[in-house]
Each structure stands twice: as structure tokens, then as C-alpha cells.
Amino acid sequence: MFDEKVVDSCVTSLTYPLNEQSGPLFFNSGTCAATLWVEGLVDSCQPSVAIFLSQKYVVSAKMQDIYCRNRKETSEPVKTQLKGTLPAWLKGTLLRNGPGMFSVGDTSYNHWFDGLALLHSFTFKDGEVYYRSKYLQGDTYKCNMEANRIVVSEMGTMAYPDPCKNIFSKAMCYLQHTIPDFTDNCGTNIIKYGEDYYATSETNYIRKIDPETLETQDKVDYMKYVAVNLVTSHPHYDKAGNSFNMGTSIAEKGKTRYTIFKVPPASAGNEKLCLKNLEVVCSIPCRSLFTPSYYHSFGMTENYIIFIEQPFKLDILKMTTAYIRGINWASCLNFHSKDNTLIHLIDRKTKKPVSTHFFTDGLVVYHHVNAYEEEGHVVFDIIAYNDSSLYDMFYMENLKQDSKTKLSSKPNYRRFVLPLKCEKDTETGKDLVTLKSTTATAIKEKSGSLYCHPEIIAEGVELPRINYDFNGKKHRYVYLTVVELTPIPAKISKLDVDTRQTLEWEEENCWPSEALFVPAPDGKDEDDDPSKSAFLLVLDGKTFKEIARAYVDVDLHIDLHGVYIPQTQQK
């Protein structure tokens, strides 16, 4: 979702770890680099590794050159040129997703997030790496290609009828946008339900894909299984194989609610669509019927789910008339800086919010880092902003003007602590946080609510990844991109949250992005010349020293998120 100052290209990585200090895989392409971290053994036989792909760029490259160019598919596997030696146990596929096409015919998207989804993968097999990419060929892609113009609206781009269409066709188009049927251009992440993988954005549609060939398969509508119009692209997974996600039900039976749901794993010998067995865990009323909060992720511990209802709100009434008024749906999303942020803590056993009400100042959060329980508290870490300038920065017009690609709020790594016990007779003004390891506070208000003030762990960082085996548990290491105030990350950073010490990777003309962790078998520690081409870089997860590079002569696109699929999990 971001890139870095490492002038080389962009780096994007993902995480799928078993040990907390697994290495990251960085994927760096013309504008974006991907990083994959792989964890190794305690001894030196199988070291932790981090992998990233990078493509060189000239120092004078403009934002529009990096973000706004259409990319071509590489539909057949391309063997990379390997420099160094990959760990023998590294067998699987790194699968990532992000926008790759920004103009169709004479029409162009207004926002970078709206671009048509381009899937790409890096397959590790027999000590080699193979690359391929394909556009997600959903209904949106097919309709646009057939018309040779953008005919399906996205969040930041309204598609208006062809001037040559008759008045009936135009009237139908306006009617369809009053109660919108959202796009199936699922270009944000890859998620897993049961044994199946899906491309996803944040609408009610997801697209099943073949993780090996990248072929587009079934179109799935969440609405057939649970009443949600918008759904996050960052679910959680537990050891039993359950997937947890949440979505917004807009004005359903006169109420707008946030619904948390669980999708069970596929049972032995029965691989039917697991969504058919979906269970609603909890529903939380929205504090405002027609202005639900936008959210991109949520937190989960062994016993609790954390949902942040931030004052970054979507105005539903304005949204229904946006098409007629000639504005996009994204313009109906506004940050209300004077409003508080509500923190909902849901007990997974009772399936209800706890009795204590938590709140903090207005903020905007896209990514949760992790959450865990400690000595009668729930601790959760997030990356937060003081405003919504991030979304605006990615409008294509702003990307074409380097002077406008600046955030007005630097993203910060913030730690919040929620005390699980708050007695009615507790005196007003008392801090109920008793943990000695943090400066975060939770102050008792007259109303009985707790005002939470976070501890700032780090500044100017985004796209957090941990070893996922520590998801919901107390972690020590976090892998981040260093972004400061621009959309281009400058470095990849490994942060020790206990000591606040960091290890960093950067290289001239490389722009890294999100990191993904892959554990080595039996790993025990938590962290356990074709130089102008794009490359996948493998780093030692502990020392950040280079182990291997896999070069690929492809114009890689900047992607957003993805997953690593071990060979043992592939059909």
C-alpha cells in the first residue's frame, strides 16, 4: 500500500509466520517492492530470512511514472535469475494483489486504489523462484474491456453512461447508482475461507481464485450469507482453521450495525463453500444510523475482539445522491476531527461487548498491529493518523504533482491499554492501567467511561507485520515500512518493541513496502547483475543481511497486500 525512499523500486511484503522473528519477503517493482520474511532455526543451518523484490528507478522518477502506468500481464511462469542460495525448506507461493491498470480506452480512474486488480505470485520450488501475473477477470474487468472504457464505478471514480446511449439506458444507470451494486474489482488483499483463496477489496463481493494459475473463478456475494454491504480485507485466523471478519450492515431493517462473523474450516471430505456455514459472533449498533464508521481492520486476542469506531465516516444519504450530483462516493467519506473515537471490546465467549465503555480522541486507523491480554488488561497496537490525508494523497491528480504527495499527519505506532476491571466506586480521574511496561493510560470519567491515552511506540511507520503465530499473543518484534510524510517508504524496519531498538534495510533507488513472514520448519526464535531488473530479496530475519536475490525482467506494479501459501497447503 506504500513504497519507500529506497530509490530502487517499490518493496511490498507479507506475513505468514510461525515464529515471531520470521524473516520478511520484500517485493520491489518499478514502483513497489515486496518483502517476505522467512524464519529459520536457532542454529545457523537454517537462518531466518527476509525476501524482497525490487526494480530500479532513476532518481528523477515522478510519482505519476511510478503509480499511474498500466502494467502488462506475465501470464506464464517466468524463471527468475537467482543470485545466492534460498533455504531448502522454502517451498510455496507468495501471492499478492493490487491495482495495475489505471486507464481503459480514453477513460482513466481518478484514484489509485480504483485501478483494476492485478494478481501476481512468486513460487519457490526446488531452490528456484518463478514469477507470473494476471488481471482479475471479474465482471468489472470484462465489462470495461468489452466497452473499451470505464463503465463500472469505483469508490473514487464514477462511470457515467456513454453519450451515445439512449435516454432509457441513461436513466437506468442513474437508478443503479442510487442504491449501488458495488464493484467486484477486488484489488486489495488475498484472504482464505476454508481451503479456498479469494481476491478481496472492501465491498460485499469477493472473487475465488486459483492460487497457482491465478485464474479468476467464482464470484461470491457476502450478502447471501450475512447482511453486510462492506467487509474488511484483513480477517483473522485461529489455530482451529476458523476465519473471523467483520462488515457493515447499512440501514438493514432500519438499523445500521457492525457485524462480526466466523467462517468455520472445511470439514474432512467436505470442501463445499465454507461461507454457507457462516456464524454471526456479535452485532454492534452504529452510533449514527446514516454515518457508519469506515474501518480497514480490527484486532483479536484469545478472548476478545477489538473494534475501533473512528470518526472517519461514510455519509449514506449523500452517497445515494452522489451520482446525480456528479461527485464520487469517496467524497462522502469525511473525518470529523472533533468527535471521539469509540473502542469496542467484545467478549468472544459471551458474544457481547463488555460493560465498560472506552474512548479516545479522534483518529484515523487503517492497520492494527496486534492485540494481546496481560495481567487483567487488553493491550492493542495500531498505526494511526490525526487526519484522513492519506486517502486524498492517492488521487491521481495529486500523484501527478509531487508537491501534493505529502501527508499532513505522520502515521504513528500507538499502544492502547484497556483495563478489564472498572468498579463503579472507582474514583473519577484515576488511571486504571497498572502495567509497568507502558505509559498508556485509561482515566475514569464522571460518566463511568474510560478515556484512553496511548503510548507512542514509533513515528513515521506503516504496513505493520508480525510473526502471525503470535497473533493475539504478546509479541516483541514488528516489521514496518518507514514512510514519514510521503507515499514512498524509505526503509524496512524491524522494531523491538521491548527495547525500542531497530534494524533497517534500505538501498539506493529501492522503494519497499509491506513485509510477509514465512517460518522455517522447527523454528524456535521469534525472529528466528542484472541489477537494473526487479528482484526478490531474501534477508536474514535476525541480522537483516542479504542471503539471496531472484531477478525478474518484468515491469512490476505497486501492490497492497497478500499471503504466503506453503506448499503443504496447496491443493
XYZ file of C-alpha atoms in Angstrom:
571
model
C 0.000 0.000 0.000
C 3.038 2.195 0.380
C 6.508 2.361 -1.105
C 9.758 3.652 0.211
C 12.528 6.080 -0.473
C 14.889 3.285 -1.284
C 15.102 4.699 -4.772
C 15.363 1.304 -6.438
C 11.739 0.443 -6.840
C 8.964 -0.435 -4.511
C 9.026 -3.148 -1.951
C 5.938 -4.989 -0.804
C 5.870 -7.828 1.630
C 3.507 -10.051 3.525
C 3.439 -12.102 6.688
C 2.532 -15.676 7.416
C 4.803 -16.744 10.297
C 5.118 -19.397 12.949
C 7.939 -17.822 14.920
C 7.849 -14.197 15.885
C 11.106 -13.271 14.204
C 10.457 -14.936 10.874
C 12.067 -13.130 8.012
C 10.106 -10.895 5.624
C 9.726 -11.216 1.891
C 10.032 -7.870 0.164
C 8.676 -7.453 -3.297
C 10.032 -4.399 -5.077
C 8.887 -3.497 -8.517
C 9.040 -0.456 -10.695
C 7.124 1.340 -8.098
C 6.693 -1.210 -5.469
C 8.742 -3.819 -3.730
C 7.507 -6.889 -1.970
C 9.078 -8.383 1.080
C 8.756 -11.838 2.513
C 10.376 -12.775 5.771
C 11.274 -16.352 6.420
C 12.091 -17.723 9.838
C 14.768 -20.267 10.472
C 16.181 -22.493 13.155
C 18.051 -21.393 16.242
C 21.288 -22.776 14.836
C 22.957 -21.404 11.731
C 21.837 -24.264 9.475
C 18.538 -22.642 8.530
C 18.672 -18.918 9.348
C 15.622 -16.684 9.427
C 15.281 -14.893 6.134
C 13.528 -11.872 4.693
C 12.781 -11.714 0.978
C 12.004 -8.743 -1.193
C 11.597 -7.931 -4.863
C 12.863 -4.650 -6.290
C 13.039 -2.844 -9.605
C 15.462 0.003 -10.217
C 14.208 3.516 -10.869
C 16.066 6.625 -11.785
C 16.290 9.200 -9.027
C 14.274 11.700 -11.099
C 11.292 9.357 -11.454
C 7.957 11.130 -10.957
C 5.064 9.861 -8.863
C 2.942 9.532 -11.981
C 5.604 7.306 -13.575
C 5.586 5.077 -10.523
C 1.877 4.881 -9.746
C -0.112 5.795 -12.840
C 1.178 3.490 -15.606
C -0.769 0.465 -16.830
C 1.129 -2.790 -16.310
C 1.168 -5.827 -18.598
C 0.363 -9.356 -17.522
C 3.013 -12.052 -17.329
C 0.509 -14.872 -17.702
C 3.014 -17.731 -17.979
C 5.612 -18.501 -15.267
C 8.954 -16.746 -15.743
C 12.028 -18.226 -14.081
C 13.988 -15.591 -12.212
C 17.767 -15.256 -12.238
C 18.890 -16.270 -8.774
C 21.900 -14.790 -7.034
C 22.731 -16.570 -3.786
C 21.039 -19.636 -2.289
C 17.494 -19.942 -0.972
C 16.759 -22.060 2.114
C 15.992 -25.625 1.024
C 12.793 -25.632 3.097
C 11.336 -22.559 1.350
C 8.664 -24.144 -0.832
C 5.417 -22.343 -1.549
C 3.893 -19.297 -3.233
C 3.835 -15.630 -2.310
C 0.542 -14.315 -3.690
C -0.138 -10.580 -3.778
C -2.782 -8.201 -5.023
C -3.015 -4.536 -6.005
C -4.130 -2.098 -8.714
C -2.351 -2.469 -12.068
C -4.454 -0.721 -14.745
C -5.486 2.921 -14.425
C -6.886 3.760 -17.854
C -9.171 1.928 -20.280
C -9.518 3.391 -23.758
C -9.866 7.143 -23.367
C -11.082 6.969 -19.764
C -8.980 6.979 -16.592
C -9.522 6.296 -12.922
C -9.430 9.237 -10.534
C -7.896 7.366 -7.615
C -5.003 4.909 -7.393
C -6.994 2.473 -5.232
C -9.600 2.226 -8.040
C -7.217 0.637 -10.569
C -8.106 -2.792 -11.955
C -6.781 -5.616 -9.759
C -3.584 -7.314 -10.911
C -2.642 -10.533 -9.109
C 0.947 -11.708 -9.081
C 2.862 -14.538 -7.471
C 6.367 -15.745 -6.660
C 6.641 -19.513 -6.454
C 9.568 -21.106 -4.592
C 10.320 -24.547 -5.992
C 13.453 -26.689 -5.961
C 15.666 -23.760 -4.992
C 14.338 -21.536 -7.801
C 11.786 -18.686 -7.967
C 9.135 -18.303 -10.684
C 7.024 -15.193 -11.326
C 3.669 -14.711 -13.027
C 0.838 -12.140 -13.037
C -2.747 -11.941 -14.272
C -5.518 -9.395 -14.106
C -8.512 -10.404 -12.013
C -11.084 -11.082 -14.704
C -14.262 -10.356 -12.809
C -17.419 -8.718 -14.125
C -15.906 -5.258 -13.715
C -12.822 -6.107 -15.773
C -14.842 -7.827 -18.515
C -17.390 -5.000 -18.831
C -14.652 -2.377 -19.042
C -12.667 -4.340 -21.615
C -15.741 -5.036 -23.763
C -16.733 -1.359 -23.802
C -13.094 -0.180 -24.067
C -13.911 2.400 -21.420
C -14.568 2.503 -17.666
C -18.242 1.581 -17.256
C -18.255 0.301 -13.648
C -17.950 2.867 -10.873
C -15.341 2.592 -8.124
C -15.110 4.399 -4.788
C -13.149 7.338 -6.204
C -14.334 7.192 -9.834
C -17.880 7.478 -11.147
C -18.548 5.858 -14.522
C -21.132 7.823 -16.471
C -23.118 6.436 -19.417
C -21.780 6.694 -22.930
C -23.151 9.910 -24.537
C -24.339 7.715 -27.417
C -26.628 5.679 -25.149
C -30.382 6.284 -25.309
C -32.275 8.075 -22.571
C -33.638 4.814 -21.110
C -30.138 3.399 -20.648
C -29.032 6.627 -19.007
C -31.997 6.601 -16.622
C -31.262 3.014 -15.598
C -27.633 3.913 -14.962
C -28.631 6.723 -12.597
C -31.105 4.473 -10.792
C -28.495 1.750 -10.276
C -26.172 4.258 -8.606
C -28.831 5.462 -6.149
C -28.766 2.055 -4.484
C -25.319 0.968 -5.668
C -24.377 -2.561 -6.611
C -20.687 -2.360 -5.811
C -17.783 -3.429 -7.979
C -16.151 -6.866 -7.938
C -12.773 -5.290 -8.744
C -11.230 -6.986 -5.709
C -7.770 -5.424 -5.648
C -6.762 -5.040 -2.006
C -5.794 -8.383 -0.495
C -5.956 -12.177 -0.647
C -7.989 -13.927 2.059
C -8.722 -17.554 2.892
C -12.012 -19.217 3.839
C -11.738 -22.959 4.376
C -9.391 -24.296 1.694
C -10.257 -21.564 -0.814
C -8.466 -18.301 -1.597
C -10.250 -15.117 -2.604
C -9.284 -11.733 -4.002
C -10.981 -9.065 -1.919
C -11.469 -5.323 -1.597
C -13.993 -3.931 0.901
C -17.321 -4.437 -0.871
C -19.774 -7.318 -0.466
C -18.153 -9.154 -3.397
C -15.098 -11.407 -3.327
C -13.632 -13.496 -6.169
C -12.364 -17.045 -5.747
C -9.013 -17.564 -7.473
C -6.658 -20.405 -8.294
C -3.517 -19.556 -6.255
C -1.304 -21.497 -8.658
C -2.519 -20.326 -12.096
C -4.071 -17.028 -10.878
C -7.204 -17.839 -12.881
C -10.351 -15.990 -11.776
C -13.131 -18.312 -10.608
C -16.467 -17.890 -8.777
C -17.974 -14.573 -7.785
C -19.199 -14.719 -4.181
C -21.632 -12.265 -2.582
C -21.387 -11.991 1.225
C -24.988 -10.773 1.251
C -26.174 -14.316 0.548
C -24.774 -15.448 3.890
C -24.785 -12.384 6.152
C -26.309 -8.901 5.835
C -23.185 -6.801 5.201
C -22.639 -4.196 2.482
C -18.994 -3.502 3.294
C -16.431 -6.014 4.629
C -12.805 -5.649 5.736
C -9.958 -7.124 3.703
C -7.999 -8.151 6.828
C -9.615 -11.171 8.530
C -8.081 -13.095 11.419
C -7.393 -16.834 11.576
C -7.184 -19.105 14.611
C -5.381 -22.415 15.171
C -8.566 -24.401 14.526
C -8.812 -23.026 10.988
C -11.658 -20.582 11.665
C -11.656 -17.248 9.829
C -13.015 -14.126 11.559
C -14.081 -10.993 9.733
C -16.491 -8.089 10.108
C -18.640 -5.872 7.937
C -21.161 -3.046 7.998
C -24.874 -3.617 7.509
C -26.311 -0.333 6.233
C -29.863 0.534 7.322
C -30.853 -3.138 7.499
C -34.379 -3.233 8.991
C -33.982 0.415 9.958
C -30.661 -0.132 11.751
C -27.022 0.265 10.784
C -24.789 -2.245 12.534
C -21.269 -3.640 12.543
C -21.367 -7.425 12.304
C -18.521 -9.729 13.356
C -18.723 -13.207 11.855
C -16.862 -16.523 11.876
C -16.346 -18.858 8.924
C -15.500 -22.411 10.054
C -12.872 -24.556 8.323
C -13.681 -27.143 5.682
C -14.514 -30.465 7.284
C -12.728 -33.654 6.279
C -14.012 -34.915 2.937
C -16.303 -31.897 2.550
C -14.794 -28.929 0.742
C -18.016 -27.129 -0.099
C -18.219 -23.374 0.240
C -17.464 -22.710 3.915
C -19.356 -19.409 3.862
C -22.557 -21.465 3.869
C -21.741 -22.321 7.493
C -21.005 -18.718 8.495
C -21.872 -17.798 12.093
C -22.560 -14.287 13.406
C -20.438 -13.674 16.511
C -21.740 -10.258 17.500
C -23.538 -7.188 16.130
C -22.718 -3.691 17.369
C -25.132 -0.785 16.764
C -23.627 2.136 14.862
C -23.664 5.346 16.881
C -25.259 7.094 13.897
C -27.816 5.484 11.578
C -26.662 7.113 8.341
C -22.966 7.764 9.009
C -21.217 4.478 9.800
C -17.510 4.440 10.531
C -15.009 3.339 7.893
C -12.570 0.640 9.041
C -9.945 -1.455 7.267
C -9.034 -3.953 10.002
C -9.717 -4.958 13.602
C -7.929 -6.676 16.489
C -8.380 -10.046 18.170
C -6.989 -11.836 21.229
C -7.783 -15.274 22.614
C -10.842 -13.963 24.455
C -11.659 -10.571 22.935
C -12.246 -8.711 19.670
C -11.288 -5.026 19.397
C -13.200 -2.776 17.015
C -12.375 0.922 16.638
C -15.382 3.047 15.643
C -13.478 6.076 14.403
C -14.946 9.432 13.321
C -13.922 8.722 9.712
C -17.487 8.334 8.488
C -19.375 7.466 5.324
C -22.452 9.649 4.773
C -25.029 7.240 3.349
C -27.602 9.900 2.390
C -25.022 11.867 0.419
C -23.831 8.624 -1.131
C -27.265 7.848 -2.577
C -27.325 11.177 -4.449
C -23.621 11.355 -5.333
C -24.062 10.094 -8.903
C -26.751 12.650 -9.726
C -24.670 15.439 -8.182
C -21.611 14.450 -10.222
C -19.357 13.506 -7.307
C -17.727 10.213 -6.363
C -18.637 8.025 -3.416
C -15.302 8.704 -1.723
C -16.267 12.373 -1.344
C -18.972 11.159 1.067
C -16.264 9.845 3.389
C -15.225 12.531 5.864
C -13.154 12.809 9.032
C -14.885 14.543 11.961
C -11.872 15.608 13.983
C -13.860 16.919 16.966
C -15.648 13.618 17.560
C -14.322 10.965 19.886
C -13.206 7.534 18.757
C -15.123 4.687 20.399
C -13.250 1.494 21.280
C -15.493 -1.567 21.385
C -14.239 -4.592 23.319
C -16.268 -7.737 22.558
C -16.089 -10.812 24.777
C -15.735 -13.812 22.435
C -17.344 -16.151 24.989
C -20.479 -14.114 25.745
C -20.527 -12.640 22.200
C -21.361 -9.253 23.703
C -19.444 -6.009 24.323
C -18.030 -5.674 27.837
C -19.870 -3.324 30.176
C -17.064 -0.727 30.338
C -17.100 1.982 27.664
C -13.741 3.056 26.224
C -12.973 6.080 24.080
C -10.085 8.199 22.852
C -9.506 11.293 20.713
C -10.436 11.435 17.042
C -8.051 9.448 14.861
C -7.875 7.503 11.606
C -6.540 3.948 11.619
C -6.156 1.519 8.747
C -3.936 -1.192 10.189
C -3.904 -2.993 13.514
C -0.515 -4.367 14.549
C -1.557 -6.937 17.162
C -3.519 -7.342 20.394
C -2.998 -9.483 23.487
C -4.051 -9.916 27.105
C -1.780 -9.208 30.063
C -2.477 -9.106 33.799
C -6.123 -8.060 33.581
C -5.686 -5.758 30.565
C -6.198 -5.959 26.817
C -3.288 -4.331 25.000
C -3.674 -3.424 21.333
C -1.287 -1.712 18.926
C -2.315 0.256 15.827
C -0.889 2.609 13.214
C -2.867 5.836 13.498
C -3.149 9.265 11.868
C -4.546 12.550 13.140
C -6.488 13.143 9.909
C -7.601 11.473 6.661
C -4.990 12.981 4.323
C -3.672 9.545 3.318
C -6.653 8.748 1.092
C -6.595 12.164 -0.583
C -2.893 11.830 -1.339
C -3.583 8.894 -3.664
C -5.878 10.764 -6.053
C -4.224 10.520 -9.455
C -4.158 14.283 -9.907
C -2.213 14.612 -6.665
C 0.190 11.819 -7.604
C 0.934 13.681 -10.832
C 2.031 16.687 -8.778
C 4.866 15.754 -6.449
C 4.174 18.832 -4.309
C 0.783 17.356 -3.352
C 2.045 13.939 -2.310
C 2.616 14.926 1.290
C 0.738 13.738 4.351
C -0.418 16.398 6.790
C -0.334 13.796 9.566
C 2.582 11.416 10.146
C 1.466 7.829 10.926
C 2.372 6.732 14.448
C 2.640 3.326 16.094
C 0.345 3.684 19.127
C -0.284 1.294 22.012
C -3.605 1.382 23.868
C -4.306 -0.471 27.116
C -7.838 -1.389 28.233
C -8.303 -2.419 31.902
C -10.778 -5.289 32.164
C -11.981 -4.270 35.613
C -13.593 -0.914 36.360
C -15.577 -0.842 39.587
C -18.457 1.621 39.937
C -16.933 3.137 43.077
C -13.580 3.819 41.368
C -12.787 7.500 41.863
C -13.073 9.858 38.910
C -9.751 10.833 37.383
C -7.963 7.631 38.391
C -5.737 5.809 35.899
C -6.764 2.154 35.904
C -3.768 0.893 33.916
C -1.465 -0.948 36.295
C 1.034 -2.392 33.805
C 4.554 -1.140 34.485
C 5.740 -1.748 30.934
C 3.732 1.067 29.302
C 2.932 4.762 29.665
C -0.549 4.293 28.141
C -3.367 5.398 30.453
C -7.107 4.784 30.919
C -8.668 7.549 33.037
C -12.044 7.118 34.764
C -14.527 9.810 33.656
C -17.593 11.069 35.546
C -19.792 9.150 33.115
C -18.059 5.927 34.104
C -16.328 5.626 30.725
C -12.566 5.303 30.430
C -10.658 7.878 28.406
C -7.688 6.064 26.863
C -4.446 7.837 26.008
C -1.907 5.821 24.009
C 1.801 5.321 24.308
C 3.685 6.318 21.132
C 5.984 3.441 20.197
C 7.341 4.771 16.879
C 6.689 7.529 14.336
C 6.548 7.659 10.547
C 5.826 3.954 10.008
C 3.115 1.919 8.277
C 2.160 -1.544 6.981
C 2.923 -3.436 10.200
C 3.534 -7.174 10.185
C 4.295 -9.576 12.994
C 5.016 -13.276 13.060
C 1.383 -14.411 12.733
C 1.929 -17.279 15.148
C 1.980 -14.510 17.772
C -1.305 -13.008 16.632
C -3.397 -12.451 19.761
C -0.350 -13.076 21.955
C 2.277 -10.775 23.411
C 4.801 -10.045 20.679
C 8.210 -8.440 20.706
C 9.112 -7.791 17.065
C 7.252 -5.832 14.391
C 8.285 -5.289 10.763
C 7.296 -1.937 9.287
C 7.855 0.390 6.358
C 9.309 3.808 7.124
C 7.135 6.338 5.276
C 7.382 9.652 7.130
C 5.128 12.117 5.212
C 5.161 10.706 1.669
C 3.592 7.653 -0.029
C 7.069 6.269 -0.677
C 8.609 4.210 2.113
C 12.257 4.963 2.777
C 13.197 1.744 4.562
C 12.053 -1.546 6.001
C 12.403 -1.568 9.768
C 12.452 -4.374 12.307
C 11.343 -2.919 15.630
C 11.984 -4.490 19.019
C 9.044 -3.072 20.994
C 10.677 -4.023 24.306
C 13.992 -2.223 23.795
C 12.780 0.188 21.032
C 15.871 -0.729 19.035
C 15.558 -1.151 15.261
C 17.298 -2.898 12.394
C 16.774 -1.299 8.990
C 17.146 -2.221 5.347
C 17.447 0.321 2.574
C 19.104 0.532 -0.811
C 19.551 3.335 -3.295
C 16.644 3.614 -5.728
C 14.569 0.945 -3.971
C 11.094 1.571 -2.588
C 9.984 -1.136 -0.174
C 6.532 -1.950 1.090
C 4.761 -4.426 3.344
C 6.677 -7.444 4.689
C 5.462 -11.032 4.896
C 6.809 -13.672 7.257
C 7.382 -17.319 6.485
C 8.596 -19.662 9.238
C 11.182 -22.335 8.739
C 10.364 -25.847 9.961
C 11.101 -26.294 13.665
C 11.909 -22.601 14.063
C 12.137 -21.599 17.716
C 13.136 -17.928 17.931
C 10.592 -15.244 17.318
C 12.788 -13.544 14.768
C 14.310 -16.603 14.198
C 23.958 -8.308 -12.386
C 21.015 -7.728 -13.730
C 20.909 -5.051 -11.055
C 18.534 -2.881 -13.093
C 15.824 -5.555 -13.058
C 13.136 -6.192 -10.497
C 14.206 -8.642 -7.845
C 13.040 -10.625 -4.874
C 15.402 -10.133 -1.942
C 15.951 -12.674 0.823
C 17.268 -11.243 4.103
C 18.291 -12.947 7.315
C 15.359 -12.341 9.663
C 17.616 -11.606 12.635
C 20.545 -9.695 11.165
C 18.847 -8.193 8.067
C 21.844 -9.315 5.985
C 21.240 -10.389 2.397
C 21.033 -14.119 1.631
C 19.798 -14.237 -1.979
C 18.198 -12.269 -4.836
C 15.892 -13.504 -7.600
C 15.861 -11.135 -10.591
C 12.890 -10.962 -12.965
C 12.741 -8.832 -16.117
C 9.176 -7.613 -15.555
C 7.614 -4.189 -15.002
C 6.148 -4.941 -11.577
C 3.236 -2.933 -10.206
C 2.850 -1.498 -6.718
C 0.575 -3.843 -4.848
C -1.190 -3.671 -1.500
C -1.439 -6.921 0.455
C -1.233 -10.682 0.061
C -0.440 -14.059 1.593
C 2.225 -16.745 1.537
C 0.883 -20.233 0.835
C 3.182 -23.072 1.964
C 3.440 -25.987 -0.435
C 1.717 -28.190 2.140
C -1.428 -26.017 1.934
C -1.695 -26.050 -1.851
C -4.196 -28.408 -3.428
